Structures are given as structure tokens and as C-alpha cells.
Tab-separated table of C-alpha atoms in Angstrom:
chain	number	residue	atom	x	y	z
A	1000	UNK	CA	0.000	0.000	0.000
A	1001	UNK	CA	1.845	3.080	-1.321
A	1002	UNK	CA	1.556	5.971	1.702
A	1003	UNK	CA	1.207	9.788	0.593
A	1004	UNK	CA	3.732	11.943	1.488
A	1005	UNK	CA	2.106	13.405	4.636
A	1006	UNK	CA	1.525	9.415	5.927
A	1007	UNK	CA	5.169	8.700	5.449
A	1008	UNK	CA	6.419	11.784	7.678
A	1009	UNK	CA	3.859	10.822	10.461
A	1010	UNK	CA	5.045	7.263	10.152
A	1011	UNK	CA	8.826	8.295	10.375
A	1012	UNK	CA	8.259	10.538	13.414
A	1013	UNK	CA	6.544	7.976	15.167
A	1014	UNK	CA	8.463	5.005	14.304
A	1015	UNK	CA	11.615	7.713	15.589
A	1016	UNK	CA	9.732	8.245	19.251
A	1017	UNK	CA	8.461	4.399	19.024
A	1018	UNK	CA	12.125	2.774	18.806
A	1019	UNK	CA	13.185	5.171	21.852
A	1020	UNK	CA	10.006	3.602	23.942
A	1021	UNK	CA	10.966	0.595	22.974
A	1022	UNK	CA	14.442	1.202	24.112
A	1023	UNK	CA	12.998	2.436	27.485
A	1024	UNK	CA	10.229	0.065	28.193
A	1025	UNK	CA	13.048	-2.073	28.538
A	1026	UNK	CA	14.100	-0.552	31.146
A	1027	UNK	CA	11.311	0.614	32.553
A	1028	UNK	CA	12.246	-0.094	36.031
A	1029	UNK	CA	14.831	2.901	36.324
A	1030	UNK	CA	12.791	5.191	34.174
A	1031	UNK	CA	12.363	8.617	36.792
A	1032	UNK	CA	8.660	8.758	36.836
A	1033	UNK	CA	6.384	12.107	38.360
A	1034	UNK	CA	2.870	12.508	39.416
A	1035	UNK	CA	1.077	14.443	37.646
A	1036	UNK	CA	-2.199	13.898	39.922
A	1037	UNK	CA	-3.884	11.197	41.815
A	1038	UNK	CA	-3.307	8.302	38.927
A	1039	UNK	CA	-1.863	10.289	36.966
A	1040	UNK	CA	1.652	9.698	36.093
A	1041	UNK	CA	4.384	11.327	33.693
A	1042	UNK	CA	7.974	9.973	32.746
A	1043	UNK	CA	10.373	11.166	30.739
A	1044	UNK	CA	9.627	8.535	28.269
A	1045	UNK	CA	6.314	10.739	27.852
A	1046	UNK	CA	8.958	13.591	27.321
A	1047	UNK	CA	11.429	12.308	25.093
A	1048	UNK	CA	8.839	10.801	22.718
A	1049	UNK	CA	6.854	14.064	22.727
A	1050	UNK	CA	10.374	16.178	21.452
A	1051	UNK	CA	11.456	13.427	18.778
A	1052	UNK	CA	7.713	13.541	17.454
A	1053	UNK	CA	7.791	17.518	17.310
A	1054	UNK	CA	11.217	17.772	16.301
A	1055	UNK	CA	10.280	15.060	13.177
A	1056	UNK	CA	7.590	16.563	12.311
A	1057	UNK	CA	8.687	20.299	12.773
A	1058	UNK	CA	11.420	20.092	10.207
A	1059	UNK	CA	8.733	17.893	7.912
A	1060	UNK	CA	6.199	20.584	7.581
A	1061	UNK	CA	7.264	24.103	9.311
A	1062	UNK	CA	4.267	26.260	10.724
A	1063	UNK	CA	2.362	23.586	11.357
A	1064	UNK	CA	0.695	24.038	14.780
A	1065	UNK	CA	0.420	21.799	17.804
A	1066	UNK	CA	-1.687	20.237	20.441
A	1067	UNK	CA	0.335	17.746	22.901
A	1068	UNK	CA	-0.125	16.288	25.950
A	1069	UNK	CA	2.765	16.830	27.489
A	1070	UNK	CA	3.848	20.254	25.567
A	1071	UNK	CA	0.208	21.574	25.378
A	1072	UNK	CA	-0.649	24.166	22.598
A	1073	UNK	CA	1.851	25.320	20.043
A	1074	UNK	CA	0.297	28.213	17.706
A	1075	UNK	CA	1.930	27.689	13.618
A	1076	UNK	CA	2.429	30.069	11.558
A	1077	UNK	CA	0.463	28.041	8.626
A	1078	UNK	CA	-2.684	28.953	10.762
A	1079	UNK	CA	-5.109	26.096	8.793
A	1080	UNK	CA	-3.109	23.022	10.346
A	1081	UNK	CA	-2.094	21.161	13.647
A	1082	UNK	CA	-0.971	18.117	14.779
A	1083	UNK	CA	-2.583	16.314	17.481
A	1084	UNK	CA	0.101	14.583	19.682
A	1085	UNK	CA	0.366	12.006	22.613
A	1086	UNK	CA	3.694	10.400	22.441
A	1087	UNK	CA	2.511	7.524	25.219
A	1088	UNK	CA	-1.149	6.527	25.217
A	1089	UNK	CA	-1.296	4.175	27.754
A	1090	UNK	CA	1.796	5.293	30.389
A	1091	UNK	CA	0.163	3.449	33.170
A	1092	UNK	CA	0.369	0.257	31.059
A	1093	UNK	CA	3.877	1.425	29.990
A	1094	UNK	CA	5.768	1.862	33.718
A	1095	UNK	CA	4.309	-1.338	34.440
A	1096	UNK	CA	5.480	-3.393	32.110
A	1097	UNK	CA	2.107	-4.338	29.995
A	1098	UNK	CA	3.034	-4.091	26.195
A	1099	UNK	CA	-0.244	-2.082	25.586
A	1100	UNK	CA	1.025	1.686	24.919
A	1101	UNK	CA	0.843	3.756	21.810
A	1102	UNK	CA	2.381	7.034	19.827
A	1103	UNK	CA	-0.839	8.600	18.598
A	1104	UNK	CA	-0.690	11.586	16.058
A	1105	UNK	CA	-3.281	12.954	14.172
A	1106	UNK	CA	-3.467	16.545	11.499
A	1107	UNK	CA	-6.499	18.617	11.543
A	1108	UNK	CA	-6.845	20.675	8.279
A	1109	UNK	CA	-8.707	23.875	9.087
A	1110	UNK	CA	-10.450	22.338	12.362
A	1111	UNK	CA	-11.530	18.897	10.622
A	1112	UNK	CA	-9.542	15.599	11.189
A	1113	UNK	CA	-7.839	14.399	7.782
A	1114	UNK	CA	-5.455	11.740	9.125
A	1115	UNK	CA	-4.773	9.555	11.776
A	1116	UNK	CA	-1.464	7.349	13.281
A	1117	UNK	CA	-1.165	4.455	16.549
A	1118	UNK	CA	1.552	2.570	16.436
A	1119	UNK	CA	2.533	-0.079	19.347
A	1120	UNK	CA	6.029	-0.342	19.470
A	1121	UNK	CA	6.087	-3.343	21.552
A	1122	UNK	CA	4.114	-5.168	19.016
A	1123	UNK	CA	5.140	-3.127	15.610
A	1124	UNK	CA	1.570	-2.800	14.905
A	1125	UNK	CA	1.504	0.219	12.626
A	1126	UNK	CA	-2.381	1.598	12.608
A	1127	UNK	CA	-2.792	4.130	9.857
A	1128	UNK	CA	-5.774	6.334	7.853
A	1129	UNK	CA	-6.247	9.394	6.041
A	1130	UNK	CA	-9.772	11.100	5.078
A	1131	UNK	CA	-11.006	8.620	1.859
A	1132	UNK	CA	-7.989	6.237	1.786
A	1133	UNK	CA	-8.698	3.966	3.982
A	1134	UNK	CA	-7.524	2.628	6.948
A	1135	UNK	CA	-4.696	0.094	7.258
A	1136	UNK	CA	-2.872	-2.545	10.152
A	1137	UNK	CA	1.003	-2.261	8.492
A	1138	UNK	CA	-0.270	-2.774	5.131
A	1139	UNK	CA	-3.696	-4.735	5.512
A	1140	UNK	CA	-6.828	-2.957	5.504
A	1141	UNK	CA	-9.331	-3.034	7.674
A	1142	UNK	CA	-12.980	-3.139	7.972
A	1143	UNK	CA	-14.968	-2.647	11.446
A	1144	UNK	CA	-17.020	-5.797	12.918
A	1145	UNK	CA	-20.394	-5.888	11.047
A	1146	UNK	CA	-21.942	-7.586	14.075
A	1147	UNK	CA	-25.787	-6.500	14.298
A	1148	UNK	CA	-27.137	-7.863	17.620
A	1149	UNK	CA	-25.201	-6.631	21.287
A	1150	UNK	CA	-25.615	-9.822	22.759
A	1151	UNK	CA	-22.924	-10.744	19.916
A	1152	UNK	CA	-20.653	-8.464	20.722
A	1153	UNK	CA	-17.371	-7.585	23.206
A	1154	UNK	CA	-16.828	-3.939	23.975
A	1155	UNK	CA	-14.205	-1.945	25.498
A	1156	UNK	CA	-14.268	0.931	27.739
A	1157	UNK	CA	-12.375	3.510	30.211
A	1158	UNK	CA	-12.933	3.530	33.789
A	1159	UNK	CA	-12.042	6.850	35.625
A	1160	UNK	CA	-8.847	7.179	37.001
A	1161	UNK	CA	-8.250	7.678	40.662
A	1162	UNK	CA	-9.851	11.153	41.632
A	1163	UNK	CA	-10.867	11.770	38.273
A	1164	UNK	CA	-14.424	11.127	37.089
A	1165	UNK	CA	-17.557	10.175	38.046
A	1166	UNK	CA	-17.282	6.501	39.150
A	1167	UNK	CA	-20.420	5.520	40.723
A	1168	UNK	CA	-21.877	6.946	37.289
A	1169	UNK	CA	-19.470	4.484	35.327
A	1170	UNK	CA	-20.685	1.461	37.683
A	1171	UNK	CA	-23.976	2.059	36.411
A	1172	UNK	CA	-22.929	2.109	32.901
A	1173	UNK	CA	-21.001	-0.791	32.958
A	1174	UNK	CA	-23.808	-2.930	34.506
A	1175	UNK	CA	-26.373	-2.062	32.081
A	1176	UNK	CA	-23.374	-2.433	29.072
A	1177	UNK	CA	-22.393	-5.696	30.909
A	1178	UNK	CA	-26.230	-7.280	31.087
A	1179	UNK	CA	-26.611	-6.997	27.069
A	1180	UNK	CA	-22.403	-7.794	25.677
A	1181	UNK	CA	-20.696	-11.201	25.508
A	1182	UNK	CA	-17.936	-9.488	27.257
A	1183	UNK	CA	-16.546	-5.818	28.478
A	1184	UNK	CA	-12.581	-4.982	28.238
A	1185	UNK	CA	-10.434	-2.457	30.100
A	1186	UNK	CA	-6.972	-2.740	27.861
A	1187	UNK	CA	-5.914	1.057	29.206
A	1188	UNK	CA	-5.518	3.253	25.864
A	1189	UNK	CA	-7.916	4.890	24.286
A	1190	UNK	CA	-5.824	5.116	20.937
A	1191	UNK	CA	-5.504	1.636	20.643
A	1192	UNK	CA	-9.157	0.754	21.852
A	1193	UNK	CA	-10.596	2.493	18.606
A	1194	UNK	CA	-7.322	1.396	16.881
A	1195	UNK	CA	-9.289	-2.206	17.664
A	1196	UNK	CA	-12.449	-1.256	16.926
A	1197	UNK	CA	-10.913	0.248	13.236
A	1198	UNK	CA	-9.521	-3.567	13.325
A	1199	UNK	CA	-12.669	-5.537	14.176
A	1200	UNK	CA	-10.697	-7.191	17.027
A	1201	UNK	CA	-13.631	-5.241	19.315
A	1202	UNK	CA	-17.524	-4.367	18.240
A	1203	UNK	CA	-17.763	-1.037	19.944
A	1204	UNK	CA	-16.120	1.233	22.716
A	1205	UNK	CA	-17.154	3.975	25.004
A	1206	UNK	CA	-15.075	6.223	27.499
A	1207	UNK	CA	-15.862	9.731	29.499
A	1208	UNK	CA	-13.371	12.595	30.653
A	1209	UNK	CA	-10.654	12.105	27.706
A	1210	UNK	CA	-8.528	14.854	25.555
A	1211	UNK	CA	-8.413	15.325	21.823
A	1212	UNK	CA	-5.142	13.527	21.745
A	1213	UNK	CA	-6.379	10.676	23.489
A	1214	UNK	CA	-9.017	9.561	20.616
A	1215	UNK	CA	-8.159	11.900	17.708
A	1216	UNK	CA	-6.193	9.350	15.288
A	1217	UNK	CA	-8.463	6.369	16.801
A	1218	UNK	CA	-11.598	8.275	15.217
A	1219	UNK	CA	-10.176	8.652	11.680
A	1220	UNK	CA	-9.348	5.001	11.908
A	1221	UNK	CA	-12.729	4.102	12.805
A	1222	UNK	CA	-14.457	6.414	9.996
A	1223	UNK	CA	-12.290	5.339	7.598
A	1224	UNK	CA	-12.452	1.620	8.226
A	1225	UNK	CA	-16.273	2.054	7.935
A	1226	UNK	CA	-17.590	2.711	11.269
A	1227	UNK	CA	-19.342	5.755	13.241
A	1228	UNK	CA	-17.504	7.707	15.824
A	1229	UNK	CA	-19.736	10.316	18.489
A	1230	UNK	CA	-20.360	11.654	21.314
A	1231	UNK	CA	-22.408	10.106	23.918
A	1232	UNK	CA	-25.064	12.106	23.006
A	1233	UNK	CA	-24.512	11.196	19.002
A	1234	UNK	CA	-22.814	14.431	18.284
A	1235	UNK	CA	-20.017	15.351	16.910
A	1236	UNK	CA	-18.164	17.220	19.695
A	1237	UNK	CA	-16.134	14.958	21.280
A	1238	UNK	CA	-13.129	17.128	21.996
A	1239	UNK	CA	-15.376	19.341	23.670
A	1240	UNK	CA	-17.669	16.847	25.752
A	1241	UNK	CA	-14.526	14.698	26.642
A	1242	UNK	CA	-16.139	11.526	25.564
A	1243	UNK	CA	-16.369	9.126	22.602
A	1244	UNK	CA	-18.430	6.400	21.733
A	1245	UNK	CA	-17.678	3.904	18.429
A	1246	UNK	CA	-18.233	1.105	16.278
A	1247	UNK	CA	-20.495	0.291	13.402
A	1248	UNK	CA	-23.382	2.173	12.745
A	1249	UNK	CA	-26.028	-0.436	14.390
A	1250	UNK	CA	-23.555	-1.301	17.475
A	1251	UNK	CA	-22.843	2.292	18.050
A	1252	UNK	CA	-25.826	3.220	18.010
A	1253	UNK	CA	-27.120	0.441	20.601
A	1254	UNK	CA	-24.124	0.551	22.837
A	1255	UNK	CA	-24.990	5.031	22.858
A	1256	UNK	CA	-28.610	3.249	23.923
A	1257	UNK	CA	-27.461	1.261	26.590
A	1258	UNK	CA	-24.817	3.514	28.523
A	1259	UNK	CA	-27.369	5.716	28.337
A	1260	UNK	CA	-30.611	4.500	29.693
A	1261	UNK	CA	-29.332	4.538	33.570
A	1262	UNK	CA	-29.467	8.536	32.986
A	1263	UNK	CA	-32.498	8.048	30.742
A	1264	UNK	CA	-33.554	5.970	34.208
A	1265	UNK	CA	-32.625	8.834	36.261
A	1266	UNK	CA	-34.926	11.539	35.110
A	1267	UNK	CA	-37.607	9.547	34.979
């Protein structure tokens, strides 16, 4: 699968940052690791990762602006794009020693998402999309589960960190989720969650009180391997609500229905 131009700069910045995590996820144990708030941590794999990807993809397309997680907001001079950075989805995972972690990148073109990177370094799974090509696993495409009945399907999901979140609100989600799926997962990043839904490895997915560059490459993977990305409330402002919700257009839908109804429940 020949990659465009843009692809093959987000690929070599992240496969740059991915070879250094790989480097220090083997030696995780002496990484120096902060708290950024109650379950919450940073490291400076986080850090180093973040500077190789800006660096990389600074000198690839000057004045393009940035949103990180670890850097935060960088204005551009080009004013109609910006990449959407987090160098280590998944750091909990990553500082203790679970292969599940991803470099996520993403490029808004004039406020609309047009392409979309996770790649696992600990498993060289490459996850890649832009707007009407397709989405591809190294160089295999991929379709989203066309399952049409919950009771068919596993999900994934986020549960609130430690003094973040509503949990006794997720509780009640999950139960309702968990009375109507074959089975609920909690693999810990976001990225690669919709990276799997993109893959058909899960049926849907659905997480509260996340950032742009938590999801923003996982929802062009989704849309472009066929499936429907919203809000909770089946909107399209999920950088602004904090929330997604995916998978194919019947699943999506019914999952929306079902971590819904304990609100629904609730005002009634």
C-alpha cells in the first residue's frame, strides 16, 4: 500500500519516538517517573517521545501548529493546520510493564480531522488512515465488525482514574453495558481501543473525561475503516464533551442506547 507523502512523515516521526520507547520500556524499572495527579503519572519517556515527534515533524512541515499532551498548545504560523500529539497513550500500562502503549498523532486541516497514526512499538503494529484512503494494520486494511445484535458483541471501555471522574456513574454504565455484551474490556488506551475497533478485534467502545489527543487518530481510523464515531449524546463534539463512543453504525448506536438509559432511568 503506497503511503502519501504526509503518511510517510507521520510514520517516520513515530516510528523515531516508538524505537526510543521501545528502548525504554526495557528498562522501565529505572525510568524517573512524576505525578502528575492522583493516577496520573508522567515519565520522561512521555517527554522524550513528545520532542522526537515535534522535532520530526517540525522540520517535515514548518508552521504547522500543535496540540500535545505533554507540551500543550503550540500556535503555527500556517494557521489552517495542527498536529494532534500524545507520544505515550497508555503510560500506566507502559511503567508497568504491559506491552499495551501507543504514539498517537493525528493533522487537523482547518479544524476537521484528515489523518490519523497508533503505532505499538512493543508489538510493531503500525495503525494508519487518512480522510477517503482507507484505513490500514502495516499494510492490511481493515474493515470494522459488522456484528448487528449486542448480545454478539465484546466492547471496550475507560474507567475513571483515581480522583478523576464520576465513578459511581461508570458502575452504572457498565452494569447495564455488561447485562446486554458477551464481554466488556479495560486494555488502558484509548488510541488503541478504537485502533481495535478500526480492526474488528472489538464491536464497539465507550469512554468519558478524555482529551483530543487521546481519541483523535483512533476516530479517523474508525471512519475510515467504515464505522461511526460520536459523542455520547450522538454528536459530533467529542473534543469538547470529553467523551467518545464507536463502532459500526447499528452497534454504536445500541451501545450510545445502553450507557445511556441509567441517565435516561434517572430523570424519569
Amino acid at each position: 500500500m503506497p503511503r502519501s507523502a504526509l503518511m510517510n512523515v507521520m510514520v517516520q516521526a513515530a516510528m523515531k519516538a516508538g524505537r526510543g520507547l521501545a528502548r525504554d520500556f526495557g528498562e522501565v524499572q529505572n525510568l524517573q517517573v512524576s505525578v502528575k495527579g492522583p493516577g496520573d503519572f508522567v515519565s520522561q519517556a512521555d517527554r522524550r517521545a513528545e520532542k522526537t515527534i515535534f522535532d520530526e515533524l517540525s522540520r517535515a512541515r514548518p508552521g504547522y501548529g500543535f496540540l500535545m499532551e505533554e507540551g500543550g498548545t503550540v500556535e503555527g504560523t500556517d494557521g489552517q493546520h495542527r498536529w494532534i500529539v500524545d507520544p505515550l497513550d497508555g503510560t500506566t500500562n507502559f511503567l508497568h510493564g504491559i506491552p499495551h502503549f501507543a504514539v498517537s498523532i493525528a493533522l487537523e486541516r482547518q479544524g476537521q480531522l484528515v489523518a490519523g497514526l497508533v503505532f505499538n512499538p512493543a508489538t510493531d503494529e503500525l495503525y494508519t488512515a487518512e480522510r477517503g484512503g482507507g484505513a490500514y494494520l502495516n499494510d492490511r486494511r481493515l474493515r470494522v465488525a459488522n456484528r448487528g445484535r449486542l448480545s454478539d458483541c465484546v466492547v471496550a471501555c475507560g474507567v475513571p482514574h483515581l480522583g478523576r471522574g464520576n465513578h459511581g456513574q461508570f458502575l452504572v454504565e457498565l452494569r447495564h453495558v455488561m447485562g446486554e455484551v458477551v464481554g466488556v474490556r479495560r486494555e488502558g488506551s484509548a488510541a488503541l481501543d478504537l485502533a481495535y475497533v478500526a480492526a474488528g478485534r472489538l464491536d464497539g467502545y465507550w469512554e468519558r473525561h478524555l482529551s483530543p489527543w487521546d481519541m483523535a487518530a483512533g476516530i479517523v481510523l474508525v471512519r475510515e475503516a467504515g464505522g461511526f464515531v460520536t459523542d455520547l449524546n450522538d454528536g459530533d463534539d467529542m473534543f469538547g464533551r470529553g467523551e467518545v463512543i464507536a463502532g459500526n453504525e447499528r452497534m454504536r448506536q445500541a451501545l450510545a442506547e445502553a450507557v445511556r438509559r441509567p441517565l435516561k432511568t434517572a430523570t424519569h
